[in-house]
Tab-separated table of C-alpha atoms in Angstrom:
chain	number	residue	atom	x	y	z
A	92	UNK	CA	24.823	34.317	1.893
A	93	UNK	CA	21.339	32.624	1.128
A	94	UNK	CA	21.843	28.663	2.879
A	95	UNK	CA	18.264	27.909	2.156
A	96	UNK	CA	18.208	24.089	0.779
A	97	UNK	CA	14.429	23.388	0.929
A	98	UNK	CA	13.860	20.682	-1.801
A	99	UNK	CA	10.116	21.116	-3.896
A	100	UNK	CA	7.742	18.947	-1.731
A	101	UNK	CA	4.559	17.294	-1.920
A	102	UNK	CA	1.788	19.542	-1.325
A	103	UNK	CA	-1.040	17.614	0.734
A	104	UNK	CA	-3.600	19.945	-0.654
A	105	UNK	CA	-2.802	19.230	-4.213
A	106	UNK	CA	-2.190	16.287	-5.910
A	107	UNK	CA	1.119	17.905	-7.482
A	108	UNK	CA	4.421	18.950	-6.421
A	109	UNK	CA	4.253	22.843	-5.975
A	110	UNK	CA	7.283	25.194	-6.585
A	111	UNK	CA	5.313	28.458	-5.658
A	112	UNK	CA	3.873	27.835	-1.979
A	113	UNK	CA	5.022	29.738	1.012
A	114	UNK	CA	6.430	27.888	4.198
A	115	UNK	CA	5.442	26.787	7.250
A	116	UNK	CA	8.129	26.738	9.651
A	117	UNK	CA	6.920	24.260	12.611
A	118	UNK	CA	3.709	23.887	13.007
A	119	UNK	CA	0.909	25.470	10.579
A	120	UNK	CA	-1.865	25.019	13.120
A	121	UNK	CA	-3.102	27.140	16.163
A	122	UNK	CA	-0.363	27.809	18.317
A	123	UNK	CA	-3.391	27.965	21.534
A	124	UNK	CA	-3.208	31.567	21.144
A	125	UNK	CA	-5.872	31.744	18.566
A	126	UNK	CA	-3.401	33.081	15.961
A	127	UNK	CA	-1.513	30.850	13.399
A	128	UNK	CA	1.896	30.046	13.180
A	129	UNK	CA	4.418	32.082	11.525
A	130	UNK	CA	4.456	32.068	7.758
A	131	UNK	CA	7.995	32.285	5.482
A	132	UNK	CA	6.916	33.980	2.061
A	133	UNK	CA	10.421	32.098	0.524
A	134	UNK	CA	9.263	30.070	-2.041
A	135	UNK	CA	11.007	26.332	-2.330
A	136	UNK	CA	14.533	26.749	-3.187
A	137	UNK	CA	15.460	25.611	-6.402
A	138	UNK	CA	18.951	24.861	-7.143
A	139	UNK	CA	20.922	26.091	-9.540
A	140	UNK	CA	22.076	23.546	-12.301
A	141	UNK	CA	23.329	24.284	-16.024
A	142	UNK	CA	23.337	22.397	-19.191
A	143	UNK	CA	25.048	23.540	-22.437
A	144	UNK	CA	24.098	22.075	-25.958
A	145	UNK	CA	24.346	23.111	-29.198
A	146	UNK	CA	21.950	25.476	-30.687
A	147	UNK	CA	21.452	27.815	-33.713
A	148	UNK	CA	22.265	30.693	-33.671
A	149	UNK	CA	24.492	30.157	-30.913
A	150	UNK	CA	25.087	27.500	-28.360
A	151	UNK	CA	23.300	27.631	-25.226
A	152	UNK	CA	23.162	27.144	-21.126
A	153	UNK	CA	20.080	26.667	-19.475
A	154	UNK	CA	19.066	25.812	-16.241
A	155	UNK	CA	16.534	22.601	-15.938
A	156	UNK	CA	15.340	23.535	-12.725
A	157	UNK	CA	13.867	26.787	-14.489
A	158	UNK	CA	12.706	25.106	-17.674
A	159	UNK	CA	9.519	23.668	-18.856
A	160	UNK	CA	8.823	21.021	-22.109
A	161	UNK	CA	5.433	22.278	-24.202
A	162	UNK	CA	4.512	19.390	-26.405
A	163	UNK	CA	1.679	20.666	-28.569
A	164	UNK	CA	-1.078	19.034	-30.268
A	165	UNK	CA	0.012	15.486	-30.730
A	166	UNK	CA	-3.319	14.313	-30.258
A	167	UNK	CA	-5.684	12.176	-32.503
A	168	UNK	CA	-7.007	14.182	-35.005
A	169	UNK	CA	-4.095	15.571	-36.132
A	170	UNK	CA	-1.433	12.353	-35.723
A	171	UNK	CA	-3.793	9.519	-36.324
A	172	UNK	CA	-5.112	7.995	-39.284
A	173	UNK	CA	-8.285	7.800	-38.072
A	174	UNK	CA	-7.873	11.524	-37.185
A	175	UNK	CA	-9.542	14.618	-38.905
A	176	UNK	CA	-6.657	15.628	-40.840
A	177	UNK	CA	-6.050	12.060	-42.548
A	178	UNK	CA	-10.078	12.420	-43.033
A	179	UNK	CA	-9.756	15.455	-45.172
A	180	UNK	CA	-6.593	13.521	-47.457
A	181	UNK	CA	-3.882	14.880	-45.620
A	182	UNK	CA	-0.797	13.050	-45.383
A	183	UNK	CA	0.021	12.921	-41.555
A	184	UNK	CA	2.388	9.688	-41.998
A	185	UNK	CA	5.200	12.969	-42.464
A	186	UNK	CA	4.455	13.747	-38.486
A	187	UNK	CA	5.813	10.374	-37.169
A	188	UNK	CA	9.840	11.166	-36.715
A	189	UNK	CA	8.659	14.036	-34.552
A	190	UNK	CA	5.782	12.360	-32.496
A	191	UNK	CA	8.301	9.243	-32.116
A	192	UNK	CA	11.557	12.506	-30.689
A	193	UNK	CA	9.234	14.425	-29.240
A	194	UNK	CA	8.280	10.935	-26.923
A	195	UNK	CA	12.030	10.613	-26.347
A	196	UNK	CA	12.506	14.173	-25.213
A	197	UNK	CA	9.568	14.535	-22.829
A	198	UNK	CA	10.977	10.501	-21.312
A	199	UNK	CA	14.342	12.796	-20.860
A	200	UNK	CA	12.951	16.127	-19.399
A	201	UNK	CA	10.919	13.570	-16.895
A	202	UNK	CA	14.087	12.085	-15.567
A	203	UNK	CA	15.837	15.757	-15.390
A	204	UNK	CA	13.029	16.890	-13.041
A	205	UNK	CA	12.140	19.300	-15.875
A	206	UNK	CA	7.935	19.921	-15.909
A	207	UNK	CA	6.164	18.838	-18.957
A	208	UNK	CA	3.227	20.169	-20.078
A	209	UNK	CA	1.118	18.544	-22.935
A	210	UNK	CA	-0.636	21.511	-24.934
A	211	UNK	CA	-3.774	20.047	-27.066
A	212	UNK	CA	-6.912	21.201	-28.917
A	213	UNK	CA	-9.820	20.513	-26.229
A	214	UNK	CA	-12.831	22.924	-27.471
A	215	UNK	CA	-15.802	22.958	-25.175
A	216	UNK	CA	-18.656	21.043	-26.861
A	217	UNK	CA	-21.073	24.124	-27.147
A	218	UNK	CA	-18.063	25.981	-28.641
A	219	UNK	CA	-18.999	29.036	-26.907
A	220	UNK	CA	-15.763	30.841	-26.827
A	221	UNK	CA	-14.503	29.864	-30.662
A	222	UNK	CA	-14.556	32.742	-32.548
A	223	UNK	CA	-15.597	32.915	-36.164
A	224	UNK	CA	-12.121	33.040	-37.231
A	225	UNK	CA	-10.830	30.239	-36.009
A	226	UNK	CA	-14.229	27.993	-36.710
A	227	UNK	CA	-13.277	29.319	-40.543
A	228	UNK	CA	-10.041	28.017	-40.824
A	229	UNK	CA	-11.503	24.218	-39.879
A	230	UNK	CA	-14.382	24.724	-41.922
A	231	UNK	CA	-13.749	27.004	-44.655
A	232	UNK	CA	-16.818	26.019	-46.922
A	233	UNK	CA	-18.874	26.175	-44.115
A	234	UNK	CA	-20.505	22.802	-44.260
A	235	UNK	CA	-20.434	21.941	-40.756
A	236	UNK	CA	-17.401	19.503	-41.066
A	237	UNK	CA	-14.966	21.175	-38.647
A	238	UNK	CA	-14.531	21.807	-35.104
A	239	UNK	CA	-17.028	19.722	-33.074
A	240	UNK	CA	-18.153	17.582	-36.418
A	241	UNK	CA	-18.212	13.896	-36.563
A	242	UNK	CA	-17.076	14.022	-40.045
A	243	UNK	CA	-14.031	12.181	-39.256
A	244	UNK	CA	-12.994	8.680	-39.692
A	245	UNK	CA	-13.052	8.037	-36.456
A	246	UNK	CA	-16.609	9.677	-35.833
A	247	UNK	CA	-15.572	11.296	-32.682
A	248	UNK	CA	-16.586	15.293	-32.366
A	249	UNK	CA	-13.666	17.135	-33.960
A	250	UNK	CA	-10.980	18.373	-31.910
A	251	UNK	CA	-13.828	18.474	-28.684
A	252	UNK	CA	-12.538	18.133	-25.202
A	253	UNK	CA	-12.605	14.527	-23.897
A	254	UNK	CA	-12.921	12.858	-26.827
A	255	UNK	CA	-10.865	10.185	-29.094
A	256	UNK	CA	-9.727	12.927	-31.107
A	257	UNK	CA	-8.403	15.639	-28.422
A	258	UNK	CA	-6.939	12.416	-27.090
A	259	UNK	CA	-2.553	12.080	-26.975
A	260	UNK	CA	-1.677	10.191	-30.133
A	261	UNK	CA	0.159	6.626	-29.723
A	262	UNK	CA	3.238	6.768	-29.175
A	263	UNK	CA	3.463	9.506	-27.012
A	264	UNK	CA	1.645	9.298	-23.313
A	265	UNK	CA	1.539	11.341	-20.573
A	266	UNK	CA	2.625	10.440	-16.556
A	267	UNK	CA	1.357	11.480	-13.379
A	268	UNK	CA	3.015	14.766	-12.387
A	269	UNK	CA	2.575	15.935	-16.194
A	270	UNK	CA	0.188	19.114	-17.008
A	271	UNK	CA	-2.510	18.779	-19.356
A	272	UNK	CA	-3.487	22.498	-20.942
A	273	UNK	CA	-6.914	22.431	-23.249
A	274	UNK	CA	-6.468	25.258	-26.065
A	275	UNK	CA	-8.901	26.891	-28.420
A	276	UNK	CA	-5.998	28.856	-30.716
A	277	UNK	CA	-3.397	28.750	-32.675
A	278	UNK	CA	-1.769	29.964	-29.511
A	279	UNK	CA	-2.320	28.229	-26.537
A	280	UNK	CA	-1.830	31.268	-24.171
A	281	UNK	CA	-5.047	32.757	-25.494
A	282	UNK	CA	-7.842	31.778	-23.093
A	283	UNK	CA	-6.342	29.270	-21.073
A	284	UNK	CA	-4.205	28.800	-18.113
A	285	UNK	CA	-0.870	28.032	-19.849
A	286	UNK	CA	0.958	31.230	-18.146
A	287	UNK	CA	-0.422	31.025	-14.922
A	288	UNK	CA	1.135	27.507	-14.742
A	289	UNK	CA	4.066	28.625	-16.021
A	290	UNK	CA	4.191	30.634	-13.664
A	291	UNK	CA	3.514	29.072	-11.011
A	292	UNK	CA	6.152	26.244	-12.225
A	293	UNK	CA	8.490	29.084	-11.877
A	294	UNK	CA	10.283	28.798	-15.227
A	295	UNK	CA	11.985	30.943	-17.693
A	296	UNK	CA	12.655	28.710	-20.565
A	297	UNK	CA	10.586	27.456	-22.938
A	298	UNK	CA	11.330	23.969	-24.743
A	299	UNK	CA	9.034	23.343	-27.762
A	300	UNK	CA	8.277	19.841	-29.725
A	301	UNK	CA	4.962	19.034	-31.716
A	302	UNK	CA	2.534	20.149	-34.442
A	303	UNK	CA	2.029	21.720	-36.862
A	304	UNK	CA	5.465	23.568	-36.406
A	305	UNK	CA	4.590	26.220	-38.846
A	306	UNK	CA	1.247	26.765	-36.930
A	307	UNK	CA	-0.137	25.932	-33.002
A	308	UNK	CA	3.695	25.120	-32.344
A	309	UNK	CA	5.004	28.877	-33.822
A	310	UNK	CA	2.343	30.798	-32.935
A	311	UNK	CA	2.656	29.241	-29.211
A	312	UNK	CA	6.180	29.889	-29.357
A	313	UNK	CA	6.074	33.839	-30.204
A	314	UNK	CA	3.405	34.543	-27.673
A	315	UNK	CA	5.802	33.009	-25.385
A	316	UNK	CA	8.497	35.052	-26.531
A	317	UNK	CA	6.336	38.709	-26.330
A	318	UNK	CA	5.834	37.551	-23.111
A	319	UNK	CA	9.414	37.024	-21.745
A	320	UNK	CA	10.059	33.799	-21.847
A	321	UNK	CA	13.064	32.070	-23.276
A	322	UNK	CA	12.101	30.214	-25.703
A	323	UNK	CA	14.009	26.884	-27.997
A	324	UNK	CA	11.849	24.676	-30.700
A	325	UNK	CA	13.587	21.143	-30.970
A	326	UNK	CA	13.816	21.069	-34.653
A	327	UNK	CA	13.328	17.581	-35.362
A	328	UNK	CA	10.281	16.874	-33.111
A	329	UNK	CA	8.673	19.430	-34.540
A	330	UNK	CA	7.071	18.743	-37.772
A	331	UNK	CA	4.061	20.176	-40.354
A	332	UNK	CA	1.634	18.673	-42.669
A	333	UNK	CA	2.873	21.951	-44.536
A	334	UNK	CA	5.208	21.867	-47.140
A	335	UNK	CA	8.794	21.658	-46.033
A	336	UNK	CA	9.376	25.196	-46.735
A	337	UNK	CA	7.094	26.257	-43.843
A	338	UNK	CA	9.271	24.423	-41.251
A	339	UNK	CA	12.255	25.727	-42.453
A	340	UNK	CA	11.172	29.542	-42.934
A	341	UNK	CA	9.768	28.899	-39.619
A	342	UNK	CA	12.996	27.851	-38.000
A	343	UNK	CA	14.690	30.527	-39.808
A	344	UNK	CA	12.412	32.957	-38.009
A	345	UNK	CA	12.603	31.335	-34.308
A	346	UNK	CA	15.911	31.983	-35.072
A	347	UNK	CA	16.147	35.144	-36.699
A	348	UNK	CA	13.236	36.406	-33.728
A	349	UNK	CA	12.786	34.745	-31.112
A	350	UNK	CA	14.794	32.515	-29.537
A	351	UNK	CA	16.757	28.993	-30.756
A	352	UNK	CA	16.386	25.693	-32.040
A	353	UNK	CA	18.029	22.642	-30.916
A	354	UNK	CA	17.983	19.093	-31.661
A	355	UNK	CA	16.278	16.328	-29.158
A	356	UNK	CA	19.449	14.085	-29.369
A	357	UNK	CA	21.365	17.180	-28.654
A	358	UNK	CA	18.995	18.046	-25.854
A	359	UNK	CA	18.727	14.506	-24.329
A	360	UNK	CA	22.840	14.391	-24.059
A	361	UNK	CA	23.529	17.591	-22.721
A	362	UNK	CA	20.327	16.372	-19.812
A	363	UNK	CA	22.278	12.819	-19.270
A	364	UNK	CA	25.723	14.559	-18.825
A	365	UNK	CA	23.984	16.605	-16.143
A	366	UNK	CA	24.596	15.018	-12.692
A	367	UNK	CA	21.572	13.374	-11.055
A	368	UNK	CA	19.257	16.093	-9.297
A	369	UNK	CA	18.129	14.981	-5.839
A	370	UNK	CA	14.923	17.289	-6.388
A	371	UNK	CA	13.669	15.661	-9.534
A	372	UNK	CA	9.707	14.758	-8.853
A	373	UNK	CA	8.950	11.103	-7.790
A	374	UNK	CA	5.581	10.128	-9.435
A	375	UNK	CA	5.396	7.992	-6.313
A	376	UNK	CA	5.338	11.257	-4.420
A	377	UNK	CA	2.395	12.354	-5.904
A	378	UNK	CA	-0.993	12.129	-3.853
């Protein structure tokens, strides 16, 4: 029987705990005979826990320690008012339930040791790798007041990496020991890092909250799927600009598809009935 109890440490070469390094029984350095010391290719154990909530269209059990919260696109120019999407008369005041759950689950999946990864629109300035398709559906007139425009309120370079409007929305905020993925899709596996970190985190399940739900969150969430993942949208921090039909055809297909949905308060109780895990990351552990 497998004994090994090795708790997910800090990693002095990183600045984040690391759930996919090998081991270093003893010592790491030079044993004097010029060779190095022996190296275990376990990975840190992770222990087993379970959860159950309720879920459509089933209940379900998952296991924190293999589970990762995706919180897309609440950032600026989509949540704000001084954001793009207000700028071109959309009504974004319909996002603020969600943004104001999906703050509450991602404070719960923190104290469950449960990674959290915040998934936003951060184009590169020069836009070199946006293809025509997506620049379209930002700027379908093509008057040069989309992606990388200052044609918002705000006046900050649309949806561009380090600026006000890539920037989390208030109300939400991220921690040290959170994971910050830039994206230039709908999807945010295309051309970015998001499953090598997953990855790497060592998950299987997949818990989604943000915007739009019909769009970045969805199309996130079925690349996720075709890729093996587990995957559950939280229904009610997950929200569209859309008409309401969108988010519920959408839910009807996560359901239908792909995976489940859930609720946050759901979600948040079945984490808090959960006893404590010893493991859970310690900001203060972070270097």
């Amino acid at each position: 029987m497998n004994t090994r109890t090795e708790a997910v440490v800090p990693d002095g070469r990183a600045p984040l705990r690391h759930r996919n390094r090998w081991q270093f029984p003893g010592t790491s350095t030079s044993n004097g005979t010029g060779v190095a010391g022996r190296v275990d290719l376990h990975r840190p154990h992770l222990p087993e826990r379970s959860v159950t909530l309720p879920a459509l269209p089933a209940p379900l059990t998952l296991d924190p320690s293999r589970t990762a919260v995706i919180v897309v696109d609440l950032q600026n120019d989509f949540c704000a008012a001084d954001g793009w999407l207000a700028g071109i008369g959309v009504d974004v005041s319909v996002l603020a339930p969600a943004i104001g759950l999906g703050a509450r689950a991602v404070t719960g999946a923190r104290a469950a040791g449960i990674p959290v990864i915040w998934l936003n629109w951060g184009n590169r300035p020069d836009q070199a790798n946006l293809p025509p398709g997506v620049a379209h559906v930002y700027d379908p007139r093509g008057t040069g007041e989309g992606i990388g425009s200052r044609t918002a309120p705000s006046g900050a370079p649309v949806l561009t990496k380090d600026s006000w409007g890539a920037a989390l929305v208030d109300g939400v905020s991220a921690e040290p020991g959170d994971l910050h993925v830039d994206k230039y899709r709908m999807s945010g596996f295309w051309d970015t890092p998001l499953d090598s970190v997953l990855r790497n985190l060592r998950v299987d399940t997949l818990v989604f909250a943000g915007v739009n739900s019909d769009q970045c969150v969805y199309a996130t969430l079925i690349d996720a799927a075709c890729l093996g993942y587990d995957v559950v949208m939280l229904d009610d921090a997950s929200a569209t600009t859309s008409p309401s039909y969108c988010h519920d055809a959408t839910l009807y297909n996560v359901r239908q598809c792909y995976g489940f949905t859930a609720s946050t308060p759901d979600l948040l109780d079945a984490l808090t009935a959960e006893p404590a895990d010893p493991t859970a990351p310690n900001p203060e552990d972070t270097v």
